[in-house]
Amino acid sequence: ALLDHLGSKGVVNLLVEGGGSVHGAFFDRRLVDKVYAFVAPLIVGGETSLSPVEGSGVAVMNSAWTLDVVRTEQIGPDWLIIGYPRKESESPDSLDAEEADDQPYF
């Protein structure tokens, strides 16, 4: 409902910050067309550790999302990765140039 409302107001870009369940919900609905991911050189671990992307996940690795990385940048000890998500089994070349401007990149 919120995304429909924003779309009716002409909003075509939205920065979504949240936890794993928020990010997972957007991936599950294929609403992510660009990712800005920060990676820190820290290992947290633990059975109850949270994931940055929860949602339904995948049963096998070849069904996982991949990022077509546009840029990486070191910021202090952390890394920023910017890319376009797609399912491993889907090729970005399957969209022609006109469709690619109007469609999520996955």
PDB file of N, CA and C in Angstrom:
ATOM      1  N   ALA A   1       0.826  -1.186   0.000  1.00  0.00           N
ATOM      2  CA  ALA A   1       0.000   0.000   0.000  1.00  0.00           C
ATOM      3  C   ALA A   1       0.873   1.254   0.000  1.00  0.00           C
ATOM      4  N   LEU A   2       1.912   1.278   0.847  1.00  0.00           N
ATOM      5  CA  LEU A   2       2.782   2.450   0.912  1.00  0.00           C
ATOM      6  C   LEU A   2       3.510   2.663  -0.408  1.00  0.00           C
ATOM      7  N   LEU A   3       4.045   1.583  -0.995  1.00  0.00           N
ATOM      8  CA  LEU A   3       4.771   1.728  -2.256  1.00  0.00           C
ATOM      9  C   LEU A   3       3.840   2.171  -3.378  1.00  0.00           C
ATOM     10  N   ASP A   4       2.611   1.664  -3.393  1.00  0.00           N
ATOM     11  CA  ASP A   4       1.630   2.108  -4.387  1.00  0.00           C
ATOM     12  C   ASP A   4       1.335   3.599  -4.224  1.00  0.00           C
ATOM     13  N   HIS A   5       1.180   4.030  -2.977  1.00  0.00           N
ATOM     14  CA  HIS A   5       0.910   5.445  -2.702  1.00  0.00           C
ATOM     15  C   HIS A   5       2.075   6.315  -3.165  1.00  0.00           C
ATOM     16  N   LEU A   6       3.302   5.909  -2.832  1.00  0.00           N
ATOM     17  CA  LEU A   6       4.474   6.677  -3.258  1.00  0.00           C
ATOM     18  C   LEU A   6       4.565   6.728  -4.782  1.00  0.00           C
ATOM     19  N   GLY A   7       4.281   5.599  -5.438  1.00  0.00           N
ATOM     20  CA  GLY A   7       4.291   5.565  -6.897  1.00  0.00           C
ATOM     21  C   GLY A   7       3.275   6.513  -7.499  1.00  0.00           C
ATOM     22  N   SER A   8       2.096   6.592  -6.883  1.00  0.00           N
ATOM     23  CA  SER A   8       1.061   7.499  -7.393  1.00  0.00           C
ATOM     24  C   SER A   8       1.462   8.961  -7.238  1.00  0.00           C
ATOM     25  N   LYS A   9       2.395   9.227  -6.340  1.00  0.00           N
ATOM     26  CA  LYS A   9       2.905  10.590  -6.133  1.00  0.00           C
ATOM     27  C   LYS A   9       4.138  10.873  -6.984  1.00  0.00           C
ATOM     28  N   GLY A  10       4.533   9.906  -7.825  1.00  0.00           N
ATOM     29  CA  GLY A  10       5.674  10.110  -8.710  1.00  0.00           C
ATOM     30  C   GLY A  10       7.014   9.692  -8.138  1.00  0.00           C
ATOM     31  N   VAL A  11       7.010   9.065  -6.975  1.00  0.00           N
ATOM     32  CA  VAL A  11       8.268   8.603  -6.381  1.00  0.00           C
ATOM     33  C   VAL A  11       8.724   7.352  -7.121  1.00  0.00           C
ATOM     34  N   VAL A  12       9.911   7.403  -7.703  1.00  0.00           N
ATOM     35  CA  VAL A  12      10.429   6.253  -8.447  1.00  0.00           C
ATOM     36  C   VAL A  12      11.692   5.682  -7.819  1.00  0.00           C
ATOM     37  N   ASN A  13      12.266   6.382  -6.840  1.00  0.00           N
ATOM     38  CA  ASN A  13      13.442   5.887  -6.121  1.00  0.00           C
ATOM     39  C   ASN A  13      13.170   5.949  -4.630  1.00  0.00           C
ATOM     40  N   LEU A  14      13.621   4.918  -3.917  1.00  0.00           N
ATOM     41  CA  LEU A  14      13.396   4.855  -2.484  1.00  0.00           C
ATOM     42  C   LEU A  14      14.591   4.194  -1.833  1.00  0.00           C
ATOM     43  N   LEU A  15      15.185   4.846  -0.851  1.00  0.00           N
ATOM     44  CA  LEU A  15      16.265   4.255  -0.070  1.00  0.00           C
ATOM     45  C   LEU A  15      15.632   3.518   1.099  1.00  0.00           C
ATOM     46  N   VAL A  16      15.894   2.228   1.197  1.00  0.00           N
ATOM     47  CA  VAL A  16      15.321   1.417   2.266  1.00  0.00           C
ATOM     48  C   VAL A  16      16.433   1.029   3.226  1.00  0.00           C
ATOM     49  N   GLU A  17      16.342   1.513   4.451  1.00  0.00           N
ATOM     50  CA  GLU A  17      17.264   1.110   5.501  1.00  0.00           C
ATOM     51  C   GLU A  17      16.452   0.326   6.514  1.00  0.00           C
ATOM     52  N   GLY A  18      17.000  -0.768   6.973  1.00  0.00           N
ATOM     53  CA  GLY A  18      16.270  -1.549   7.951  1.00  0.00           C
ATOM     54  C   GLY A  18      17.068  -2.748   8.382  1.00  0.00           C
ATOM     55  N   GLY A  19      16.407  -3.638   9.061  1.00  0.00           N
ATOM     56  CA  GLY A  19      17.022  -4.882   9.481  1.00  0.00           C
ATOM     57  C   GLY A  19      16.786  -5.976   8.460  1.00  0.00           C
ATOM     58  N   GLY A  20      17.188  -7.172   8.828  1.00  0.00           N
ATOM     59  CA  GLY A  20      17.100  -8.306   7.926  1.00  0.00           C
ATOM     60  C   GLY A  20      15.700  -8.612   7.434  1.00  0.00           C
ATOM     61  N   SER A  21      14.697  -8.460   8.286  1.00  0.00           N
ATOM     62  CA  SER A  21      13.337  -8.787   7.850  1.00  0.00           C
ATOM     63  C   SER A  21      12.821  -7.767   6.836  1.00  0.00           C
ATOM     64  N   VAL A  22      13.152  -6.499   7.015  1.00  0.00           N
ATOM     65  CA  VAL A  22      12.748  -5.474   6.045  1.00  0.00           C
ATOM     66  C   VAL A  22      13.438  -5.726   4.711  1.00  0.00           C
ATOM     67  N   HIS A  23      14.750  -5.935   4.745  1.00  0.00           N
ATOM     68  CA  HIS A  23      15.490  -6.199   3.506  1.00  0.00           C
ATOM     69  C   HIS A  23      14.986  -7.475   2.829  1.00  0.00           C
ATOM     70  N   GLY A  24      14.765  -8.523   3.609  1.00  0.00           N
ATOM     71  CA  GLY A  24      14.265  -9.782   3.058  1.00  0.00           C
ATOM     72  C   GLY A  24      12.915  -9.624   2.388  1.00  0.00           C
ATOM     73  N   ALA A  25      12.036  -8.831   2.990  1.00  0.00           N
ATOM     74  CA  ALA A  25      10.707  -8.612   2.408  1.00  0.00           C
ATOM     75  C   ALA A  25      10.815  -7.947   1.038  1.00  0.00           C
ATOM     76  N   PHE A  26      11.720  -6.997   0.901  1.00  0.00           N
ATOM     77  CA  PHE A  26      11.895  -6.336  -0.397  1.00  0.00           C
ATOM     78  C   PHE A  26      12.495  -7.291  -1.423  1.00  0.00           C
ATOM     79  N   PHE A  27      13.476  -8.111  -1.019  1.00  0.00           N
ATOM     80  CA  PHE A  27      14.038  -9.096  -1.953  1.00  0.00           C
ATOM     81  C   PHE A  27      12.996 -10.141  -2.338  1.00  0.00           C
ATOM     82  N   ASP A  28      12.231 -10.630  -1.369  1.00  0.00           N
ATOM     83  CA  ASP A  28      11.206 -11.641  -1.665  1.00  0.00           C
ATOM     84  C   ASP A  28      10.202 -11.135  -2.698  1.00  0.00           C
ATOM     85  N   ARG A  29       9.938  -9.851  -2.685  1.00  0.00           N
ATOM     86  CA  ARG A  29       8.964  -9.274  -3.619  1.00  0.00           C
ATOM     87  C   ARG A  29       9.625  -8.701  -4.873  1.00  0.00           C
ATOM     88  N   ARG A  30      10.929  -8.941  -5.002  1.00  0.00           N
ATOM     89  CA  ARG A  30      11.706  -8.479  -6.173  1.00  0.00           C
ATOM     90  C   ARG A  30      11.594  -6.970  -6.364  1.00  0.00           C
ATOM     91  N   LEU A  31      11.707  -6.229  -5.268  1.00  0.00           N
ATOM     92  CA  LEU A  31      11.597  -4.777  -5.304  1.00  0.00           C
ATOM     93  C   LEU A  31      12.944  -4.080  -5.169  1.00  0.00           C
ATOM     94  N   VAL A  32      14.025  -4.829  -5.212  1.00  0.00           N
ATOM     95  CA  VAL A  32      15.367  -4.260  -5.051  1.00  0.00           C
ATOM     96  C   VAL A  32      16.022  -4.168  -6.418  1.00  0.00           C
ATOM     97  N   ASP A  33      16.436  -2.969  -6.796  1.00  0.00           N
ATOM     98  CA  ASP A  33      17.138  -2.853  -8.070  1.00  0.00           C
ATOM     99  C   ASP A  33      18.556  -2.312  -7.923  1.00  0.00           C
ATOM    100  N   LYS A  34      18.943  -1.897  -6.709  1.00  0.00           N
ATOM    101  CA  LYS A  34      20.318  -1.473  -6.469  1.00  0.00           C
ATOM    102  C   LYS A  34      20.623  -1.679  -4.992  1.00  0.00           C
ATOM    103  N   VAL A  35      21.847  -2.099  -4.706  1.00  0.00           N
ATOM    104  CA  VAL A  35      22.255  -2.391  -3.329  1.00  0.00           C
ATOM    105  C   VAL A  35      23.491  -1.575  -2.971  1.00  0.00           C
ATOM    106  N   TYR A  36      23.449  -0.970  -1.802  1.00  0.00           N
ATOM    107  CA  TYR A  36      24.616  -0.361  -1.178  1.00  0.00           C
ATOM    108  C   TYR A  36      24.859  -1.176   0.085  1.00  0.00           C
ATOM    109  N   ALA A  37      25.892  -1.995   0.098  1.00  0.00           N
ATOM    110  CA  ALA A  37      26.144  -2.878   1.242  1.00  0.00           C
ATOM    111  C   ALA A  37      27.476  -2.517   1.884  1.00  0.00           C
ATOM    112  N   PHE A  38      27.461  -2.329   3.188  1.00  0.00           N
ATOM    113  CA  PHE A  38      28.688  -2.094   3.934  1.00  0.00           C
ATOM    114  C   PHE A  38      29.126  -3.398   4.579  1.00  0.00           C
ATOM    115  N   VAL A  39      30.405  -3.708   4.470  1.00  0.00           N
ATOM    116  CA  VAL A  39      30.975  -4.908   5.073  1.00  0.00           C
ATOM    117  C   VAL A  39      32.090  -4.459   6.008  1.00  0.00           C
ATOM    118  N   ALA A  40      31.996  -4.881   7.257  1.00  0.00           N
ATOM    119  CA  ALA A  40      33.011  -4.540   8.252  1.00  0.00           C
ATOM    120  C   ALA A  40      33.877  -5.763   8.526  1.00  0.00           C
ATOM    121  N   PRO A  41      35.143  -5.550   8.845  1.00  0.00           N
ATOM    122  CA  PRO A  41      36.025  -6.677   9.139  1.00  0.00           C
ATOM    123  C   PRO A  41      35.811  -7.197  10.563  1.00  0.00           C
ATOM    124  N   LEU A  42      34.592  -7.642  10.836  1.00  0.00           N
ATOM    125  CA  LEU A  42      34.225  -8.173  12.145  1.00  0.00           C
ATOM    126  C   LEU A  42      33.517  -9.505  11.969  1.00  0.00           C
ATOM    127  N   ILE A  43      33.783 -10.443  12.841  1.00  0.00           N
ATOM    128  CA  ILE A  43      33.079 -11.723  12.854  1.00  0.00           C
ATOM    129  C   ILE A  43      32.249 -11.758  14.128  1.00  0.00           C
ATOM    130  N   VAL A  44      30.936 -11.857  13.975  1.00  0.00           N
ATOM    131  CA  VAL A  44      30.040 -11.877  15.125  1.00  0.00           C
ATOM    132  C   VAL A  44      29.688 -13.313  15.474  1.00  0.00           C
ATOM    133  N   GLY A  45      29.143 -14.052  14.520  1.00  0.00           N
ATOM    134  CA  GLY A  45      28.804 -15.458  14.734  1.00  0.00           C
ATOM    135  C   GLY A  45      27.715 -15.666  15.768  1.00  0.00           C
ATOM    136  N   GLY A  46      27.466 -16.928  16.072  1.00  0.00           N
ATOM    137  CA  GLY A  46      26.462 -17.283  17.061  1.00  0.00           C
ATOM    138  C   GLY A  46      25.179 -17.777  16.425  1.00  0.00           C
ATOM    139  N   GLU A  47      24.561 -18.738  17.092  1.00  0.00           N
ATOM    140  CA  GLU A  47      23.340 -19.344  16.556  1.00  0.00           C
ATOM    141  C   GLU A  47      22.196 -18.359  16.428  1.00  0.00           C
ATOM    142  N   THR A  48      22.182 -17.324  17.244  1.00  0.00           N
ATOM    143  CA  THR A  48      21.077 -16.369  17.199  1.00  0.00           C
ATOM    144  C   THR A  48      21.461 -15.069  16.498  1.00  0.00           C
ATOM    145  N   SER A  49      22.595 -15.062  15.798  1.00  0.00           N
ATOM    146  CA  SER A  49      23.013 -13.857  15.071  1.00  0.00           C
ATOM    147  C   SER A  49      21.996 -13.512  13.992  1.00  0.00           C
ATOM    148  N   LEU A  50      21.775 -12.236  13.818  1.00  0.00           N
ATOM    149  CA  LEU A  50      20.842 -11.770  12.803  1.00  0.00           C
ATOM    150  C   LEU A  50      21.538 -11.678  11.453  1.00  0.00           C
ATOM    151  N   SER A  51      20.760 -11.824  10.410  1.00  0.00           N
ATOM    152  CA  SER A  51      21.260 -11.717   9.048  1.00  0.00           C
ATOM    153  C   SER A  51      20.873 -10.353   8.487  1.00  0.00           C
ATOM    154  N   PRO A  52      21.712  -9.744   7.648  1.00  0.00           N
ATOM    155  CA  PRO A  52      21.321  -8.469   7.044  1.00  0.00           C
ATOM    156  C   PRO A  52      20.178  -8.619   6.041  1.00  0.00           C
ATOM    157  N   VAL A  53      19.981  -9.838   5.521  1.00  0.00           N
ATOM    158  CA  VAL A  53      18.856 -10.116   4.622  1.00  0.00           C
ATOM    159  C   VAL A  53      18.232 -11.430   5.067  1.00  0.00           C
ATOM    160  N   GLU A  54      17.020 -11.356   5.583  1.00  0.00           N
ATOM    161  CA  GLU A  54      16.314 -12.564   6.011  1.00  0.00           C
ATOM    162  C   GLU A  54      15.351 -12.980   4.902  1.00  0.00           C
ATOM    163  N   GLY A  55      14.085 -13.003   5.139  1.00  0.00           N
ATOM    164  CA  GLY A  55      13.138 -13.390   4.095  1.00  0.00           C
ATOM    165  C   GLY A  55      13.119 -14.883   3.875  1.00  0.00           C
ATOM    166  N   SER A  56      12.643 -15.290   2.698  1.00  0.00           N
ATOM    167  CA  SER A  56      12.466 -16.716   2.433  1.00  0.00           C
ATOM    168  C   SER A  56      13.774 -17.425   2.113  1.00  0.00           C
ATOM    169  N   GLY A  57      14.793 -16.709   1.672  1.00  0.00           N
ATOM    170  CA  GLY A  57      16.075 -17.350   1.374  1.00  0.00           C
ATOM    171  C   GLY A  57      15.988 -18.269   0.169  1.00  0.00           C
ATOM    172  N   VAL A  58      17.018 -19.099  -0.003  1.00  0.00           N
ATOM    173  CA  VAL A  58      17.067 -20.037  -1.129  1.00  0.00           C
ATOM    174  C   VAL A  58      17.422 -21.422  -0.614  1.00  0.00           C
ATOM    175  N   ALA A  59      16.985 -22.432  -1.339  1.00  0.00           N
ATOM    176  CA  ALA A  59      17.270 -23.816  -0.951  1.00  0.00           C
ATOM    177  C   ALA A  59      18.619 -24.287  -1.481  1.00  0.00           C
ATOM    178  N   VAL A  60      19.022 -23.774  -2.643  1.00  0.00           N
ATOM    179  CA  VAL A  60      20.297 -24.175  -3.254  1.00  0.00           C
ATOM    180  C   VAL A  60      21.041 -22.926  -3.716  1.00  0.00           C
ATOM    181  N   MET A  61      22.366 -22.993  -3.732  1.00  0.00           N
ATOM    182  CA  MET A  61      23.186 -21.834  -4.038  1.00  0.00           C
ATOM    183  C   MET A  61      22.939 -21.258  -5.432  1.00  0.00           C
ATOM    184  N   ASN A  62      22.617 -22.108  -6.410  1.00  0.00           N
ATOM    185  CA  ASN A  62      22.423 -21.545  -7.748  1.00  0.00           C
ATOM    186  C   ASN A  62      21.103 -20.783  -7.876  1.00  0.00           C
ATOM    187  N   SER A  63      20.341 -20.701  -6.795  1.00  0.00           N
ATOM    188  CA  SER A  63      19.142 -19.863  -6.761  1.00  0.00           C
ATOM    189  C   SER A  63      19.388 -18.555  -6.015  1.00  0.00           C
ATOM    190  N   ALA A  64      20.619 -18.360  -5.548  1.00  0.00           N
ATOM    191  CA  ALA A  64      20.949 -17.177  -4.744  1.00  0.00           C
ATOM    192  C   ALA A  64      20.977 -15.914  -5.595  1.00  0.00           C
ATOM    193  N   TRP A  65      20.804 -14.792  -4.932  1.00  0.00           N
ATOM    194  CA  TRP A  65      20.991 -13.502  -5.574  1.00  0.00           C
ATOM    195  C   TRP A  65      22.489 -13.273  -5.748  1.00  0.00           C
ATOM    196  N   THR A  66      22.870 -12.637  -6.838  1.00  0.00           N
ATOM    197  CA  THR A  66      24.249 -12.180  -7.015  1.00  0.00           C
ATOM    198  C   THR A  66      24.195 -10.679  -7.270  1.00  0.00           C
ATOM    199  N   LEU A  67      25.327 -10.028  -7.072  1.00  0.00           N
ATOM    200  CA  LEU A  67      25.419  -8.606  -7.375  1.00  0.00           C
ATOM    201  C   LEU A  67      26.330  -8.409  -8.570  1.00  0.00           C
ATOM    202  N   ASP A  68      25.833  -7.706  -9.562  1.00  0.00           N
ATOM    203  CA  ASP A  68      26.710  -7.218 -10.616  1.00  0.00           C
ATOM    204  C   ASP A  68      27.317  -5.947 -10.036  1.00  0.00           C
ATOM    205  N   VAL A  69      28.558  -6.056  -9.566  1.00  0.00           N
ATOM    206  CA  VAL A  69      29.182  -4.982  -8.800  1.00  0.00           C
ATOM    207  C   VAL A  69      29.577  -3.834  -9.724  1.00  0.00           C
ATOM    208  N   VAL A  70      29.148  -2.666  -9.343  1.00  0.00           N
ATOM    209  CA  VAL A  70      29.479  -1.454 -10.067  1.00  0.00           C
ATOM    210  C   VAL A  70      30.717  -0.808  -9.460  1.00  0.00           C
ATOM    211  N   ARG A  71      30.777  -0.825  -8.124  1.00  0.00           N
ATOM    212  CA  ARG A  71      31.871  -0.128  -7.458  1.00  0.00           C
ATOM    213  C   ARG A  71      32.100  -0.695  -6.064  1.00  0.00           C
ATOM    214  N   THR A  72      33.344  -0.702  -5.646  1.00  0.00           N
ATOM    215  CA  THR A  72      33.694  -0.971  -4.252  1.00  0.00           C
ATOM    216  C   THR A  72      34.555   0.187  -3.780  1.00  0.00           C
ATOM    217  N   GLU A  73      34.414   0.503  -2.516  1.00  0.00           N
ATOM    218  CA  GLU A  73      35.171   1.624  -1.961  1.00  0.00           C
ATOM    219  C   GLU A  73      35.486   1.324  -0.506  1.00  0.00           C
ATOM    220  N   GLN A  74      36.735   1.509  -0.122  1.00  0.00           N
ATOM    221  CA  GLN A  74      37.094   1.336   1.279  1.00  0.00           C
ATOM    222  C   GLN A  74      36.825   2.636   2.012  1.00  0.00           C
ATOM    223  N   ILE A  75      36.100   2.521   3.117  1.00  0.00           N
ATOM    224  CA  ILE A  75      35.783   3.672   3.955  1.00  0.00           C
ATOM    225  C   ILE A  75      36.256   3.322   5.355  1.00  0.00           C
ATOM    226  N   GLY A  76      37.397   3.863   5.749  1.00  0.00           N
ATOM    227  CA  GLY A  76      38.022   3.448   6.999  1.00  0.00           C
ATOM    228  C   GLY A  76      38.349   1.974   6.889  1.00  0.00           C
ATOM    229  N   PRO A  77      38.046   1.189   7.913  1.00  0.00           N
ATOM    230  CA  PRO A  77      38.313  -0.248   7.831  1.00  0.00           C
ATOM    231  C   PRO A  77      37.208  -1.025   7.102  1.00  0.00           C
ATOM    232  N   ASP A  78      36.103  -0.352   6.783  1.00  0.00           N
ATOM    233  CA  ASP A  78      34.943  -1.004   6.169  1.00  0.00           C
ATOM    234  C   ASP A  78      34.992  -0.891   4.645  1.00  0.00           C
ATOM    235  N   TRP A  79      34.160  -1.711   3.995  1.00  0.00           N
ATOM    236  CA  TRP A  79      34.036  -1.681   2.540  1.00  0.00           C
ATOM    237  C   TRP A  79      32.594  -1.403   2.162  1.00  0.00           C
ATOM    238  N   LEU A  80      32.412  -0.521   1.183  1.00  0.00           N
ATOM    239  CA  LEU A  80      31.108  -0.266   0.590  1.00  0.00           C
ATOM    240  C   LEU A  80      31.081  -0.983  -0.752  1.00  0.00           C
ATOM    241  N   ILE A  81      30.062  -1.796  -0.968  1.00  0.00           N
ATOM    242  CA  ILE A  81      29.870  -2.497  -2.236  1.00  0.00           C
ATOM    243  C   ILE A  81      28.567  -1.981  -2.839  1.00  0.00           C
ATOM    244  N   ILE A  82      28.641  -1.513  -4.070  1.00  0.00           N
ATOM    245  CA  ILE A  82      27.457  -1.015  -4.766  1.00  0.00           C
ATOM    246  C   ILE A  82      27.237  -1.899  -5.983  1.00  0.00           C
ATOM    247  N   GLY A  83      26.035  -2.422  -6.117  1.00  0.00           N
ATOM    248  CA  GLY A  83      25.773  -3.296  -7.255  1.00  0.00           C
ATOM    249  C   GLY A  83      24.300  -3.483  -7.522  1.00  0.00           C
ATOM    250  N   TYR A  84      24.042  -4.217  -8.597  1.00  0.00           N
ATOM    251  CA  TYR A  84      22.685  -4.508  -9.043  1.00  0.00           C
ATOM    252  C   TYR A  84      22.400  -5.987  -8.828  1.00  0.00           C
ATOM    253  N   PRO A  85      21.366  -6.319  -8.041  1.00  0.00           N
ATOM    254  CA  PRO A  85      21.076  -7.722  -7.752  1.00  0.00           C
ATOM    255  C   PRO A  85      20.338  -8.416  -8.888  1.00  0.00           C
ATOM    256  N   ARG A  86      20.622  -9.708  -9.015  1.00  0.00           N
ATOM    257  CA  ARG A  86      19.875 -10.570  -9.936  1.00  0.00           C
ATOM    258  C   ARG A  86      19.992 -11.986  -9.416  1.00  0.00           C
ATOM    259  N   LYS A  87      19.060 -12.816  -9.842  1.00  0.00           N
ATOM    260  CA  LYS A  87      19.140 -14.230  -9.516  1.00  0.00           C
ATOM    261  C   LYS A  87      20.255 -14.835 -10.342  1.00  0.00           C
ATOM    262  N   GLU A  88      21.014 -15.749  -9.765  1.00  0.00           N
ATOM    263  CA  GLU A  88      22.151 -16.358 -10.467  1.00  0.00           C
ATOM    264  C   GLU A  88      21.724 -16.973 -11.791  1.00  0.00           C
ATOM    265  N   SER A  89      20.520 -17.523 -11.836  1.00  0.00           N
ATOM    266  CA  SER A  89      20.062 -18.204 -13.045  1.00  0.00           C
ATOM    267  C   SER A  89      19.568 -17.242 -14.125  1.00  0.00           C
ATOM    268  N   GLU A  90      19.509 -15.942 -13.826  1.00  0.00           N
ATOM    269  CA  GLU A  90      19.024 -14.966 -14.789  1.00  0.00           C
ATOM    270  C   GLU A  90      20.174 -14.099 -15.273  1.00  0.00           C
ATOM    271  N   SER A  91      20.250 -13.890 -16.549  1.00  0.00           N
ATOM    272  CA  SER A  91      21.321 -13.093 -17.135  1.00  0.00           C
ATOM    273  C   SER A  91      20.875 -11.649 -17.296  1.00  0.00           C
ATOM    274  N   PRO A  92      21.733 -10.672 -16.950  1.00  0.00           N
ATOM    275  CA  PRO A  92      21.359  -9.280 -17.189  1.00  0.00           C
ATOM    276  C   PRO A  92      21.242  -8.985 -18.679  1.00  0.00           C
ATOM    277  N   ASP A  93      21.868  -9.813 -19.521  1.00  0.00           N
ATOM    278  CA  ASP A  93      21.795  -9.621 -20.962  1.00  0.00           C
ATOM    279  C   ASP A  93      20.439 -10.029 -21.527  1.00  0.00           C
ATOM    280  N   SER A  94      19.599 -10.664 -20.705  1.00  0.00           N
ATOM    281  CA  SER A  94      18.298 -11.107 -21.199  1.00  0.00           C
ATOM    282  C   SER A  94      17.331  -9.941 -21.382  1.00  0.00           C
ATOM    283  N   LEU A  95      17.645  -8.787 -20.805  1.00  0.00           N
ATOM    284  CA  LEU A  95      16.830  -7.594 -21.011  1.00  0.00           C
ATOM    285  C   LEU A  95      17.454  -6.762 -22.117  1.00  0.00           C
ATOM    286  N   ASP A  96      16.626  -6.263 -23.030  1.00  0.00           N
ATOM    287  CA  ASP A  96      17.210  -5.355 -24.010  1.00  0.00           C
ATOM    288  C   ASP A  96      17.371  -3.979 -23.367  1.00  0.00           C
ATOM    289  N   ALA A  97      18.095  -3.100 -23.999  1.00  0.00           N
ATOM    290  CA  ALA A  97      18.452  -1.815 -23.394  1.00  0.00           C
ATOM    291  C   ALA A  97      17.227  -0.996 -23.012  1.00  0.00           C
ATOM    292  N   GLU A  98      16.179  -1.023 -23.829  1.00  0.00           N
ATOM    293  CA  GLU A  98      14.982  -0.255 -23.522  1.00  0.00           C
ATOM    294  C   GLU A  98      14.281  -0.799 -22.285  1.00  0.00           C
ATOM    295  N   GLU A  99      14.157  -2.121 -22.187  1.00  0.00           N
ATOM    296  CA  GLU A  99      13.527  -2.736 -21.019  1.00  0.00           C
ATOM    297  C   GLU A  99      14.346  -2.480 -19.771  1.00  0.00           C
ATOM    298  N   ALA A 100      15.668  -2.506 -19.880  1.00  0.00           N
ATOM    299  CA  ALA A 100      16.541  -2.376 -18.718  1.00  0.00           C
ATOM    300  C   ALA A 100      16.334  -1.047 -18.015  1.00  0.00           C
ATOM    301  N   ASP A 101      15.972   0.009 -18.754  1.00  0.00           N
ATOM    302  CA  ASP A 101      15.743   1.297 -18.127  1.00  0.00           C
ATOM    303  C   ASP A 101      14.480   1.308 -17.280  1.00  0.00           C
ATOM    304  N   ASP A 102      13.518   0.449 -17.609  1.00  0.00           N
ATOM    305  CA  ASP A 102      12.234   0.450 -16.929  1.00  0.00           C
ATOM    306  C   ASP A 102      12.043  -0.703 -15.957  1.00  0.00           C
ATOM    307  N   GLN A 103      12.967  -1.638 -15.913  1.00  0.00           N
ATOM    308  CA  GLN A 103      12.781  -2.846 -15.124  1.00  0.00           C
ATOM    309  C   GLN A 103      13.847  -2.961 -14.039  1.00  0.00           C
ATOM    310  N   PRO A 104      13.502  -3.591 -12.912  1.00  0.00           N
ATOM    311  CA  PRO A 104      14.538  -3.924 -11.936  1.00  0.00           C
ATOM    312  C   PRO A 104      15.595  -4.789 -12.605  1.00  0.00           C
ATOM    313  N   TYR A 105      16.796  -4.708 -12.124  1.00  0.00           N
ATOM    314  CA  TYR A 105      17.926  -5.389 -12.753  1.00  0.00           C
ATOM    315  C   TYR A 105      18.091  -6.788 -12.179  1.00  0.00           C
ATOM    316  N   PHE A 106      17.057  -7.611 -12.292  1.00  0.00           N
ATOM    317  CA  PHE A 106      17.134  -9.007 -11.868  1.00  0.00           C
ATOM    318  C   PHE A 106      16.011  -9.790 -12.462  1.00  0.00           C
TER     319      PHE A 106
END
